[in-house]
Amino acid sequence: MRISAQLIDATTTGHVWAERYDRDLQDIFAVQDDVTQKIVTTLAVKLTQGEEDRLTRRYTDNLEAYDHTLRGLDHYYRFTKDSILQAREMFEKAISLDPGYALAHSRLGWTHLREWSFGWSQDARSLERAFELAQKAISLDDSLADAHELLGEVYLWQKRHDQAVEEMNRAIALEPNNAEALADMGHILTWAGRPEEAIGLAKRAMRFSPVLPIQYLWVLGHAYFLTKRYDEAVATLKRAINLQPDFLPAHGLLAATYAELGKYDEARAEAVEFSRLGSVFSPKAFIERLPYKDEAALKRLFDAFGRAL
């Protein structure tokens, strides 16, 4: 097996360090440890004992479970109905191979949460299952930021906004430079009526992760919509759709944004695309269940989307 590792400066996209490894597959964890240590040395970073422990921690020693989790993550981040189900199969297999694998439990929970939040399931059991898996992952490893992020998102969809923010703060305290945790906090703050703060968090997440994950752009576009920066919302949501054309939430929000701008032909086209992507709810029913803390924000989105139909 050959592995090429590169360290990129996120601000300049310049190469800082690179190395190639020719190893047996069974040595993959040793390669990870070596890469971690060389990055720390290259950056001349002084770590506390706790930080060093987190960097070198292995969430599982079972190579097959680890492989299934990586495959699951690849499916998960495509954010389609079929890919989420494929990811679920991978995470379930990882858990069967290593029942104590906290990250696999957490990521399995995310598949149930996405099924609920994207409107692919009307069954409240999906949200309950996500909650159970978040608690299970935390019971296995309370220092796993991903599990606290999941629990925060579950609280959000239960409209327990203050608890959602508290849980995200725990995740960020565990991993302050985790781009996904920062973006997830921004996501929660948009629904909690704090979109200006969300803009800063989404931009910070994108600086930490120059290969833009779709959800960072979604958070930013949503925050722009809520602050009535509609042209910026359109540009951001179109970037998201260019990255992943089947990303359901971006089409729905883009339809509403075009309607706010009076561009009704474009709004209708996005509303049609939103409906095509498979929510089991009608478009208006989908919007009514969104977890806004501020009823006025929900009404504005609902009315705008209504004009797009």
PDB file of C-alpha atoms in Angstrom:
ATOM      1  CA  MET A   1       0.000   0.000   0.000  1.00  0.00           C
ATOM      2  CA  ARG A   2       1.285   3.476  -0.894  1.00  0.00           C
ATOM      3  CA  ILE A   3       0.101   6.554   1.008  1.00  0.00           C
ATOM      4  CA  SER A   4       0.950  10.145   0.090  1.00  0.00           C
ATOM      5  CA  ALA A   5       0.557  12.685   2.903  1.00  0.00           C
ATOM      6  CA  GLN A   6       0.599  16.453   2.384  1.00  0.00           C
ATOM      7  CA  LEU A   7       0.317  19.397   4.751  1.00  0.00           C
ATOM      8  CA  ILE A   8      -1.280  22.440   3.104  1.00  0.00           C
ATOM      9  CA  ASP A   9      -1.371  26.016   4.394  1.00  0.00           C
ATOM     10  CA  ALA A  10      -5.116  26.764   4.415  1.00  0.00           C
ATOM     11  CA  THR A  11      -4.572  30.502   3.855  1.00  0.00           C
ATOM     12  CA  THR A  12      -2.252  30.230   0.832  1.00  0.00           C
ATOM     13  CA  THR A  13      -2.920  26.633  -0.390  1.00  0.00           C
ATOM     14  CA  GLY A  14       0.877  26.256  -0.467  1.00  0.00           C
ATOM     15  CA  HIS A  15       2.597  22.969   0.405  1.00  0.00           C
ATOM     16  CA  VAL A  16       4.270  22.957   3.813  1.00  0.00           C
ATOM     17  CA  TRP A  17       5.293  19.321   4.020  1.00  0.00           C
ATOM     18  CA  ALA A  18       4.831  16.083   2.076  1.00  0.00           C
ATOM     19  CA  GLU A  19       5.930  12.487   2.436  1.00  0.00           C
ATOM     20  CA  ARG A  20       5.167   9.127   0.834  1.00  0.00           C
ATOM     21  CA  TYR A  21       4.784   5.843   2.711  1.00  0.00           C
ATOM     22  CA  ASP A  22       5.037   2.312   1.324  1.00  0.00           C
ATOM     23  CA  ARG A  23       3.655   0.047   4.038  1.00  0.00           C
ATOM     24  CA  ASP A  24       1.561  -3.036   4.624  1.00  0.00           C
ATOM     25  CA  LEU A  25      -2.131  -2.354   5.179  1.00  0.00           C
ATOM     26  CA  GLN A  26      -1.804  -3.534   8.771  1.00  0.00           C
ATOM     27  CA  ASP A  27       0.569  -0.609   9.432  1.00  0.00           C
ATOM     28  CA  ILE A  28      -2.035   2.078   8.670  1.00  0.00           C
ATOM     29  CA  PHE A  29      -2.371   3.210  12.292  1.00  0.00           C
ATOM     30  CA  ALA A  30       1.412   3.492  12.640  1.00  0.00           C
ATOM     31  CA  VAL A  31       1.467   5.660   9.506  1.00  0.00           C
ATOM     32  CA  GLN A  32      -1.189   7.931  11.025  1.00  0.00           C
ATOM     33  CA  ASP A  33       0.839   8.338  14.202  1.00  0.00           C
ATOM     34  CA  ASP A  34       3.973   9.119  12.210  1.00  0.00           C
ATOM     35  CA  VAL A  35       2.179  11.716  10.058  1.00  0.00           C
ATOM     36  CA  THR A  36       0.759  13.375  13.179  1.00  0.00           C
ATOM     37  CA  GLN A  37       4.151  13.641  14.845  1.00  0.00           C
ATOM     38  CA  LYS A  38       5.842  15.014  11.713  1.00  0.00           C
ATOM     39  CA  ILE A  39       3.168  17.684  11.282  1.00  0.00           C
ATOM     40  CA  VAL A  40       3.591  18.764  14.901  1.00  0.00           C
ATOM     41  CA  THR A  41       7.364  18.899  14.433  1.00  0.00           C
ATOM     42  CA  THR A  42       7.098  20.806  11.139  1.00  0.00           C
ATOM     43  CA  LEU A  43       4.826  23.437  12.661  1.00  0.00           C
ATOM     44  CA  ALA A  44       6.940  23.660  15.835  1.00  0.00           C
ATOM     45  CA  VAL A  45       3.790  23.273  17.908  1.00  0.00           C
ATOM     46  CA  LYS A  46       4.066  22.806  21.665  1.00  0.00           C
ATOM     47  CA  LEU A  47       1.261  20.509  22.831  1.00  0.00           C
ATOM     48  CA  THR A  48      -0.146  19.888  26.272  1.00  0.00           C
ATOM     49  CA  GLN A  49      -0.352  16.261  27.347  1.00  0.00           C
ATOM     50  CA  GLY A  50      -4.109  16.263  26.753  1.00  0.00           C
ATOM     51  CA  GLU A  51      -3.717  17.674  23.242  1.00  0.00           C
ATOM     52  CA  GLU A  52      -1.041  15.126  22.397  1.00  0.00           C
ATOM     53  CA  ASP A  53      -3.232  12.309  23.695  1.00  0.00           C
ATOM     54  CA  ARG A  54      -6.131  13.451  21.499  1.00  0.00           C
ATOM     55  CA  LEU A  55      -3.948  13.642  18.404  1.00  0.00           C
ATOM     56  CA  THR A  56      -2.582  10.129  18.807  1.00  0.00           C
ATOM     57  CA  ARG A  57      -5.742   8.480  20.126  1.00  0.00           C
ATOM     58  CA  ARG A  58      -7.123   5.544  18.171  1.00  0.00           C
ATOM     59  CA  TYR A  59     -10.891   5.217  18.298  1.00  0.00           C
ATOM     60  CA  THR A  60     -10.567   1.557  17.333  1.00  0.00           C
ATOM     61  CA  ASP A  61      -7.791  -0.984  16.893  1.00  0.00           C
ATOM     62  CA  ASN A  62      -9.939  -3.010  14.510  1.00  0.00           C
ATOM     63  CA  LEU A  63      -8.720  -2.231  11.003  1.00  0.00           C
ATOM     64  CA  GLU A  64     -11.846  -3.613   9.334  1.00  0.00           C
ATOM     65  CA  ALA A  65     -14.136  -1.524  11.562  1.00  0.00           C
ATOM     66  CA  TYR A  66     -12.026   1.530  10.766  1.00  0.00           C
ATOM     67  CA  ASP A  67     -12.264   0.787   7.038  1.00  0.00           C
ATOM     68  CA  HIS A  68     -16.057   0.491   7.176  1.00  0.00           C
ATOM     69  CA  THR A  69     -16.252   3.801   9.023  1.00  0.00           C
ATOM     70  CA  LEU A  70     -14.170   5.551   6.364  1.00  0.00           C
ATOM     71  CA  ARG A  71     -16.416   4.081   3.668  1.00  0.00           C
ATOM     72  CA  GLY A  72     -19.435   5.224   5.629  1.00  0.00           C
ATOM     73  CA  LEU A  73     -18.112   8.769   5.867  1.00  0.00           C
ATOM     74  CA  ASP A  74     -17.597   8.862   2.108  1.00  0.00           C
ATOM     75  CA  HIS A  75     -21.249   7.926   1.554  1.00  0.00           C
ATOM     76  CA  TYR A  76     -22.525  10.204   4.327  1.00  0.00           C
ATOM     77  CA  TYR A  77     -21.021  13.409   2.942  1.00  0.00           C
ATOM     78  CA  ARG A  78     -22.789  12.970  -0.386  1.00  0.00           C
ATOM     79  CA  PHE A  79     -26.005  13.929   1.458  1.00  0.00           C
ATOM     80  CA  THR A  80     -28.470  12.035  -0.722  1.00  0.00           C
ATOM     81  CA  LYS A  81     -31.205   9.714   0.490  1.00  0.00           C
ATOM     82  CA  ASP A  82     -29.486   6.631  -0.926  1.00  0.00           C
ATOM     83  CA  SER A  83     -26.007   7.624   0.246  1.00  0.00           C
ATOM     84  CA  ILE A  84     -27.224   8.149   3.820  1.00  0.00           C
ATOM     85  CA  LEU A  85     -28.669   4.621   3.847  1.00  0.00           C
ATOM     86  CA  GLN A  86     -25.410   3.237   2.428  1.00  0.00           C
ATOM     87  CA  ALA A  87     -23.475   5.086   5.133  1.00  0.00           C
ATOM     88  CA  ARG A  88     -25.754   3.580   7.770  1.00  0.00           C
ATOM     89  CA  GLU A  89     -24.914   0.068   6.576  1.00  0.00           C
ATOM     90  CA  MET A  90     -21.201   0.810   6.834  1.00  0.00           C
ATOM     91  CA  PHE A  91     -21.439   2.242  10.360  1.00  0.00           C
ATOM     92  CA  GLU A  92     -23.619  -0.659  11.526  1.00  0.00           C
ATOM     93  CA  LYS A  93     -21.012  -3.078  10.183  1.00  0.00           C
ATOM     94  CA  ALA A  94     -18.244  -1.184  12.001  1.00  0.00           C
ATOM     95  CA  ILE A  95     -20.181  -1.447  15.268  1.00  0.00           C
ATOM     96  CA  SER A  96     -20.721  -5.173  14.768  1.00  0.00           C
ATOM     97  CA  LEU A  97     -16.949  -5.557  14.408  1.00  0.00           C
ATOM     98  CA  ASP A  98     -16.135  -3.300  17.390  1.00  0.00           C
ATOM     99  CA  PRO A  99     -19.121  -2.609  19.695  1.00  0.00           C
ATOM    100  CA  GLY A 100     -17.021  -0.153  21.704  1.00  0.00           C
ATOM    101  CA  TYR A 101     -16.218   2.062  18.704  1.00  0.00           C
ATOM    102  CA  ALA A 102     -17.696   5.389  19.856  1.00  0.00           C
ATOM    103  CA  LEU A 103     -17.205   7.226  16.555  1.00  0.00           C
ATOM    104  CA  ALA A 104     -19.132   4.546  14.650  1.00  0.00           C
ATOM    105  CA  HIS A 105     -22.064   4.900  17.067  1.00  0.00           C
ATOM    106  CA  SER A 106     -21.983   8.673  16.697  1.00  0.00           C
ATOM    107  CA  ARG A 107     -21.835   8.581  12.928  1.00  0.00           C
ATOM    108  CA  LEU A 108     -24.652   6.051  12.794  1.00  0.00           C
ATOM    109  CA  GLY A 109     -26.674   8.564  14.793  1.00  0.00           C
ATOM    110  CA  TRP A 110     -25.964  11.251  12.207  1.00  0.00           C
ATOM    111  CA  THR A 111     -27.571   9.102   9.496  1.00  0.00           C
ATOM    112  CA  HIS A 112     -30.804   8.956  11.490  1.00  0.00           C
ATOM    113  CA  LEU A 113     -30.642  12.684  12.158  1.00  0.00           C
ATOM    114  CA  ARG A 114     -30.164  13.493   8.469  1.00  0.00           C
ATOM    115  CA  GLU A 115     -33.052  11.220   7.524  1.00  0.00           C
ATOM    116  CA  TRP A 116     -35.230  13.308   9.844  1.00  0.00           C
ATOM    117  CA  SER A 117     -33.834  16.774   9.116  1.00  0.00           C
ATOM    118  CA  PHE A 118     -33.925  16.349   5.330  1.00  0.00           C
ATOM    119  CA  GLY A 119     -37.529  15.172   5.494  1.00  0.00           C
ATOM    120  CA  TRP A 120     -36.882  11.642   4.259  1.00  0.00           C
ATOM    121  CA  SER A 121     -38.681  10.206   7.288  1.00  0.00           C
ATOM    122  CA  GLN A 122     -41.890  11.226   9.041  1.00  0.00           C
ATOM    123  CA  ASP A 123     -41.166   8.793  11.848  1.00  0.00           C
ATOM    124  CA  ALA A 124     -40.188  10.603  15.058  1.00  0.00           C
ATOM    125  CA  ARG A 125     -38.315   7.423  15.931  1.00  0.00           C
ATOM    126  CA  SER A 126     -35.539   8.628  13.595  1.00  0.00           C
ATOM    127  CA  LEU A 127     -34.830  11.551  15.910  1.00  0.00           C
ATOM    128  CA  GLU A 128     -35.153   9.352  18.998  1.00  0.00           C
ATOM    129  CA  ARG A 129     -32.664   6.890  17.520  1.00  0.00           C
ATOM    130  CA  ALA A 130     -30.181   9.706  16.854  1.00  0.00           C
ATOM    131  CA  PHE A 131     -30.550  10.790  20.488  1.00  0.00           C
ATOM    132  CA  GLU A 132     -29.945   7.248  21.767  1.00  0.00           C
ATOM    133  CA  LEU A 133     -26.832   6.836  19.622  1.00  0.00           C
ATOM    134  CA  ALA A 134     -25.424  10.200  20.741  1.00  0.00           C
ATOM    135  CA  GLN A 135     -25.847   9.141  24.355  1.00  0.00           C
ATOM    136  CA  LYS A 136     -24.276   5.752  23.628  1.00  0.00           C
ATOM    137  CA  ALA A 137     -21.253   7.344  21.953  1.00  0.00           C
ATOM    138  CA  ILE A 138     -20.792   9.762  24.863  1.00  0.00           C
ATOM    139  CA  SER A 139     -21.042   6.902  27.356  1.00  0.00           C
ATOM    140  CA  LEU A 140     -18.240   5.144  25.462  1.00  0.00           C
ATOM    141  CA  ASP A 141     -16.070   8.260  25.070  1.00  0.00           C
ATOM    142  CA  ASP A 142     -17.153  11.534  26.654  1.00  0.00           C
ATOM    143  CA  SER A 143     -14.214  13.303  24.977  1.00  0.00           C
ATOM    144  CA  LEU A 144     -15.528  12.586  21.461  1.00  0.00           C
ATOM    145  CA  ALA A 145     -16.500  15.973  20.027  1.00  0.00           C
ATOM    146  CA  ASP A 146     -18.509  14.396  17.215  1.00  0.00           C
ATOM    147  CA  ALA A 147     -20.886  12.789  19.720  1.00  0.00           C
ATOM    148  CA  HIS A 148     -21.525  16.114  21.456  1.00  0.00           C
ATOM    149  CA  GLU A 149     -22.140  17.757  18.074  1.00  0.00           C
ATOM    150  CA  LEU A 150     -24.707  15.080  17.289  1.00  0.00           C
ATOM    151  CA  LEU A 151     -26.437  15.565  20.627  1.00  0.00           C
ATOM    152  CA  GLY A 152     -26.497  19.321  20.040  1.00  0.00           C
ATOM    153  CA  GLU A 153     -28.160  18.826  16.653  1.00  0.00           C
ATOM    154  CA  VAL A 154     -30.754  16.499  18.192  1.00  0.00           C
ATOM    155  CA  TYR A 155     -31.549  19.146  20.804  1.00  0.00           C
ATOM    156  CA  LEU A 156     -31.924  21.657  17.970  1.00  0.00           C
ATOM    157  CA  TRP A 157     -34.551  19.547  16.196  1.00  0.00           C
ATOM    158  CA  GLN A 158     -36.323  19.117  19.522  1.00  0.00           C
ATOM    159  CA  LYS A 159     -36.331  22.952  19.661  1.00  0.00           C
ATOM    160  CA  ARG A 160     -34.271  22.929  22.847  1.00  0.00           C
ATOM    161  CA  HIS A 161     -32.067  25.713  21.523  1.00  0.00           C
ATOM    162  CA  ASP A 162     -30.228  26.630  24.717  1.00  0.00           C
ATOM    163  CA  GLN A 163     -29.244  23.014  25.352  1.00  0.00           C
ATOM    164  CA  ALA A 164     -28.146  22.690  21.732  1.00  0.00           C
ATOM    165  CA  VAL A 165     -25.788  25.655  22.121  1.00  0.00           C
ATOM    166  CA  GLU A 166     -24.430  24.270  25.410  1.00  0.00           C
ATOM    167  CA  GLU A 167     -23.660  20.913  23.802  1.00  0.00           C
ATOM    168  CA  MET A 168     -21.918  22.559  20.855  1.00  0.00           C
ATOM    169  CA  ASN A 169     -19.835  24.590  23.274  1.00  0.00           C
ATOM    170  CA  ARG A 170     -18.712  21.294  24.815  1.00  0.00           C
ATOM    171  CA  ALA A 171     -17.709  19.980  21.397  1.00  0.00           C
ATOM    172  CA  ILE A 172     -15.714  23.124  20.587  1.00  0.00           C
ATOM    173  CA  ALA A 173     -14.035  23.073  24.002  1.00  0.00           C
ATOM    174  CA  LEU A 174     -12.853  19.544  23.206  1.00  0.00           C
ATOM    175  CA  GLU A 175     -11.625  20.452  19.693  1.00  0.00           C
ATOM    176  CA  PRO A 176     -11.340  24.253  19.289  1.00  0.00           C
ATOM    177  CA  ASN A 177     -10.036  24.057  15.717  1.00  0.00           C
ATOM    178  CA  ASN A 178     -12.485  21.429  14.477  1.00  0.00           C
ATOM    179  CA  ALA A 179     -14.009  23.049  11.391  1.00  0.00           C
ATOM    180  CA  GLU A 180     -17.073  20.828  11.459  1.00  0.00           C
ATOM    181  CA  ALA A 181     -17.804  21.680  15.100  1.00  0.00           C
ATOM    182  CA  LEU A 182     -17.529  25.400  14.327  1.00  0.00           C
ATOM    183  CA  ALA A 183     -19.859  25.071  11.344  1.00  0.00           C
ATOM    184  CA  ASP A 184     -22.326  23.012  13.369  1.00  0.00           C
ATOM    185  CA  MET A 185     -22.380  25.708  16.032  1.00  0.00           C
ATOM    186  CA  GLY A 186     -23.073  28.229  13.274  1.00  0.00           C
ATOM    187  CA  HIS A 187     -25.858  25.986  12.017  1.00  0.00           C
ATOM    188  CA  ILE A 188     -27.525  25.964  15.424  1.00  0.00           C
ATOM    189  CA  LEU A 189     -27.127  29.716  15.865  1.00  0.00           C
ATOM    190  CA  THR A 190     -28.951  30.413  12.586  1.00  0.00           C
ATOM    191  CA  TRP A 191     -32.018  28.593  13.894  1.00  0.00           C
ATOM    192  CA  ALA A 192     -31.592  30.140  17.353  1.00  0.00           C
ATOM    193  CA  GLY A 193     -31.899  33.701  16.034  1.00  0.00           C
ATOM    194  CA  ARG A 194     -28.188  34.584  16.002  1.00  0.00           C
ATOM    195  CA  PRO A 195     -27.292  34.579  12.270  1.00  0.00           C
ATOM    196  CA  GLU A 196     -24.602  37.286  12.467  1.00  0.00           C
ATOM    197  CA  GLU A 197     -22.562  35.072  14.790  1.00  0.00           C
ATOM    198  CA  ALA A 198     -23.177  32.146  12.455  1.00  0.00           C
ATOM    199  CA  ILE A 199     -21.609  34.029   9.542  1.00  0.00           C
ATOM    200  CA  GLY A 200     -18.357  34.435  11.457  1.00  0.00           C
ATOM    201  CA  LEU A 201     -18.293  30.782  12.496  1.00  0.00           C
ATOM    202  CA  ALA A 202     -18.984  29.508   8.974  1.00  0.00           C
ATOM    203  CA  LYS A 203     -16.198  31.666   7.530  1.00  0.00           C
ATOM    204  CA  ARG A 204     -13.823  30.489  10.245  1.00  0.00           C
ATOM    205  CA  ALA A 205     -14.693  26.860   9.493  1.00  0.00           C
ATOM    206  CA  MET A 206     -13.941  27.433   5.809  1.00  0.00           C
ATOM    207  CA  ARG A 207     -10.551  28.925   6.659  1.00  0.00           C
ATOM    208  CA  PHE A 208      -9.708  25.807   8.655  1.00  0.00           C
ATOM    209  CA  SER A 209     -10.917  23.502   5.888  1.00  0.00           C
ATOM    210  CA  PRO A 210     -10.082  24.914   2.434  1.00  0.00           C
ATOM    211  CA  VAL A 211     -11.765  22.006   0.622  1.00  0.00           C
ATOM    212  CA  LEU A 212     -15.236  23.384   1.302  1.00  0.00           C
ATOM    213  CA  PRO A 213     -17.634  20.848   2.751  1.00  0.00           C
ATOM    214  CA  ILE A 214     -21.154  21.478   1.590  1.00  0.00           C
ATOM    215  CA  GLN A 215     -22.590  22.146   5.036  1.00  0.00           C
ATOM    216  CA  TYR A 216     -20.299  25.139   5.634  1.00  0.00           C
ATOM    217  CA  LEU A 217     -21.715  26.868   2.568  1.00  0.00           C
ATOM    218  CA  TRP A 218     -25.235  25.922   3.623  1.00  0.00           C
ATOM    219  CA  VAL A 219     -24.763  27.542   7.035  1.00  0.00           C
ATOM    220  CA  LEU A 220     -23.348  30.691   5.444  1.00  0.00           C
ATOM    221  CA  GLY A 221     -26.125  30.908   2.837  1.00  0.00           C
ATOM    222  CA  HIS A 222     -28.807  30.413   5.484  1.00  0.00           C
ATOM    223  CA  ALA A 223     -27.298  33.133   7.676  1.00  0.00           C
ATOM    224  CA  TYR A 224     -27.140  35.527   4.718  1.00  0.00           C
ATOM    225  CA  PHE A 225     -30.829  34.852   4.003  1.00  0.00           C
ATOM    226  CA  LEU A 226     -31.795  35.557   7.608  1.00  0.00           C
ATOM    227  CA  THR A 227     -29.848  38.839   7.606  1.00  0.00           C
ATOM    228  CA  LYS A 228     -31.490  39.818   4.271  1.00  0.00           C
ATOM    229  CA  ARG A 229     -28.206  39.743   2.369  1.00  0.00           C
ATOM    230  CA  TYR A 230     -29.988  38.023  -0.487  1.00  0.00           C
ATOM    231  CA  ASP A 231     -27.441  38.466  -3.282  1.00  0.00           C
ATOM    232  CA  GLU A 232     -24.738  36.948  -1.087  1.00  0.00           C
ATOM    233  CA  ALA A 233     -27.121  34.146  -0.137  1.00  0.00           C
ATOM    234  CA  VAL A 234     -27.754  33.341  -3.810  1.00  0.00           C
ATOM    235  CA  ALA A 235     -24.040  33.261  -4.641  1.00  0.00           C
ATOM    236  CA  THR A 236     -23.249  31.051  -1.647  1.00  0.00           C
ATOM    237  CA  LEU A 237     -26.112  28.609  -2.188  1.00  0.00           C
ATOM    238  CA  LYS A 238     -25.238  28.284  -5.877  1.00  0.00           C
ATOM    239  CA  ARG A 239     -21.678  27.381  -4.869  1.00  0.00           C
ATOM    240  CA  ALA A 240     -23.117  24.695  -2.614  1.00  0.00           C
ATOM    241  CA  ILE A 241     -25.295  23.300  -5.401  1.00  0.00           C
ATOM    242  CA  ASN A 242     -22.378  23.338  -7.838  1.00  0.00           C
ATOM    243  CA  LEU A 243     -20.483  21.143  -5.384  1.00  0.00           C
ATOM    244  CA  GLN A 244     -23.421  18.794  -4.777  1.00  0.00           C
ATOM    245  CA  PRO A 245     -26.345  19.258  -7.176  1.00  0.00           C
ATOM    246  CA  ASP A 246     -28.673  17.041  -5.117  1.00  0.00           C
ATOM    247  CA  PHE A 247     -28.237  18.889  -1.809  1.00  0.00           C
ATOM    248  CA  LEU A 248     -31.924  19.287  -0.917  1.00  0.00           C
ATOM    249  CA  PRO A 249     -31.839  22.139   1.666  1.00  0.00           C
ATOM    250  CA  ALA A 250     -29.889  24.460  -0.633  1.00  0.00           C
ATOM    251  CA  HIS A 251     -32.518  24.196  -3.378  1.00  0.00           C
ATOM    252  CA  GLY A 252     -35.335  24.999  -0.954  1.00  0.00           C
ATOM    253  CA  LEU A 253     -33.593  28.014   0.526  1.00  0.00           C
ATOM    254  CA  LEU A 254     -32.458  29.245  -2.888  1.00  0.00           C
ATOM    255  CA  ALA A 255     -36.090  29.146  -4.066  1.00  0.00           C
ATOM    256  CA  ALA A 256     -37.113  31.347  -1.131  1.00  0.00           C
ATOM    257  CA  THR A 257     -34.167  33.699  -1.690  1.00  0.00           C
ATOM    258  CA  TYR A 258     -35.007  34.199  -5.361  1.00  0.00           C
ATOM    259  CA  ALA A 259     -38.611  34.926  -4.340  1.00  0.00           C
ATOM    260  CA  GLU A 260     -37.417  37.615  -1.924  1.00  0.00           C
ATOM    261  CA  LEU A 261     -35.500  39.167  -4.833  1.00  0.00           C
ATOM    262  CA  GLY A 262     -38.572  39.018  -7.080  1.00  0.00           C
ATOM    263  CA  LYS A 263     -36.934  36.495  -9.444  1.00  0.00           C
ATOM    264  CA  TYR A 264     -39.927  34.191  -9.672  1.00  0.00           C
ATOM    265  CA  ASP A 265     -38.884  32.093 -12.683  1.00  0.00           C
ATOM    266  CA  GLU A 266     -35.661  31.123 -10.926  1.00  0.00           C
ATOM    267  CA  ALA A 267     -37.558  30.609  -7.667  1.00  0.00           C
ATOM    268  CA  ARG A 268     -40.036  28.206  -9.281  1.00  0.00           C
ATOM    269  CA  ALA A 269     -37.229  26.214 -10.907  1.00  0.00           C
ATOM    270  CA  GLU A 270     -35.538  25.716  -7.535  1.00  0.00           C
ATOM    271  CA  ALA A 271     -38.846  24.804  -5.865  1.00  0.00           C
ATOM    272  CA  VAL A 272     -39.396  22.108  -8.498  1.00  0.00           C
ATOM    273  CA  GLU A 273     -35.900  20.759  -7.882  1.00  0.00           C
ATOM    274  CA  PHE A 274     -36.512  20.754  -4.124  1.00  0.00           C
ATOM    275  CA  SER A 275     -39.679  18.680  -4.605  1.00  0.00           C
ATOM    276  CA  ARG A 276     -37.878  16.271  -6.945  1.00  0.00           C
ATOM    277  CA  LEU A 277     -35.259  15.412  -4.351  1.00  0.00           C
ATOM    278  CA  GLY A 278     -37.597  13.320  -2.298  1.00  0.00           C
ATOM    279  CA  SER A 279     -38.858  14.785   0.977  1.00  0.00           C
ATOM    280  CA  VAL A 280     -41.864  12.793   2.199  1.00  0.00           C
ATOM    281  CA  PHE A 281     -43.371  16.122   3.287  1.00  0.00           C
ATOM    282  CA  SER A 282     -44.971  18.693   1.020  1.00  0.00           C
ATOM    283  CA  PRO A 283     -42.678  21.722   0.617  1.00  0.00           C
ATOM    284  CA  LYS A 284     -44.786  23.862   2.958  1.00  0.00           C
ATOM    285  CA  ALA A 285     -45.086  21.070   5.537  1.00  0.00           C
ATOM    286  CA  PHE A 286     -41.298  20.635   5.390  1.00  0.00           C
ATOM    287  CA  ILE A 287     -40.786  24.311   6.191  1.00  0.00           C
ATOM    288  CA  GLU A 288     -43.349  24.353   9.002  1.00  0.00           C
ATOM    289  CA  ARG A 289     -41.358  21.736  10.943  1.00  0.00           C
ATOM    290  CA  LEU A 290     -38.054  23.641  10.764  1.00  0.00           C
ATOM    291  CA  PRO A 291     -36.545  24.399  14.197  1.00  0.00           C
ATOM    292  CA  TYR A 292     -36.611  28.199  14.239  1.00  0.00           C
ATOM    293  CA  LYS A 293     -36.683  29.781  17.682  1.00  0.00           C
ATOM    294  CA  ASP A 294     -38.114  32.976  16.186  1.00  0.00           C
ATOM    295  CA  GLU A 295     -41.583  32.439  14.695  1.00  0.00           C
ATOM    296  CA  ALA A 296     -41.142  35.558  12.563  1.00  0.00           C
ATOM    297  CA  ALA A 297     -38.132  33.971  10.812  1.00  0.00           C
ATOM    298  CA  LEU A 298     -40.158  30.842  10.094  1.00  0.00           C
ATOM    299  CA  LYS A 299     -43.033  32.910   8.716  1.00  0.00           C
ATOM    300  CA  ARG A 300     -40.703  34.889   6.440  1.00  0.00           C
ATOM    301  CA  LEU A 301     -39.240  31.717   4.945  1.00  0.00           C
ATOM    302  CA  PHE A 302     -42.673  30.104   4.663  1.00  0.00           C
ATOM    303  CA  ASP A 303     -44.134  33.125   2.862  1.00  0.00           C
ATOM    304  CA  ALA A 304     -41.137  33.456   0.543  1.00  0.00           C
ATOM    305  CA  PHE A 305     -41.242  29.800  -0.427  1.00  0.00           C
ATOM    306  CA  GLY A 306     -44.988  30.082  -0.990  1.00  0.00           C
ATOM    307  CA  ARG A 307     -44.313  32.792  -3.571  1.00  0.00           C
ATOM    308  CA  ALA A 308     -41.863  30.444  -5.304  1.00  0.00           C
ATOM    309  CA  LEU A 309     -44.521  27.795  -5.984  1.00  0.00           C
TER     310      LEU A 309
END
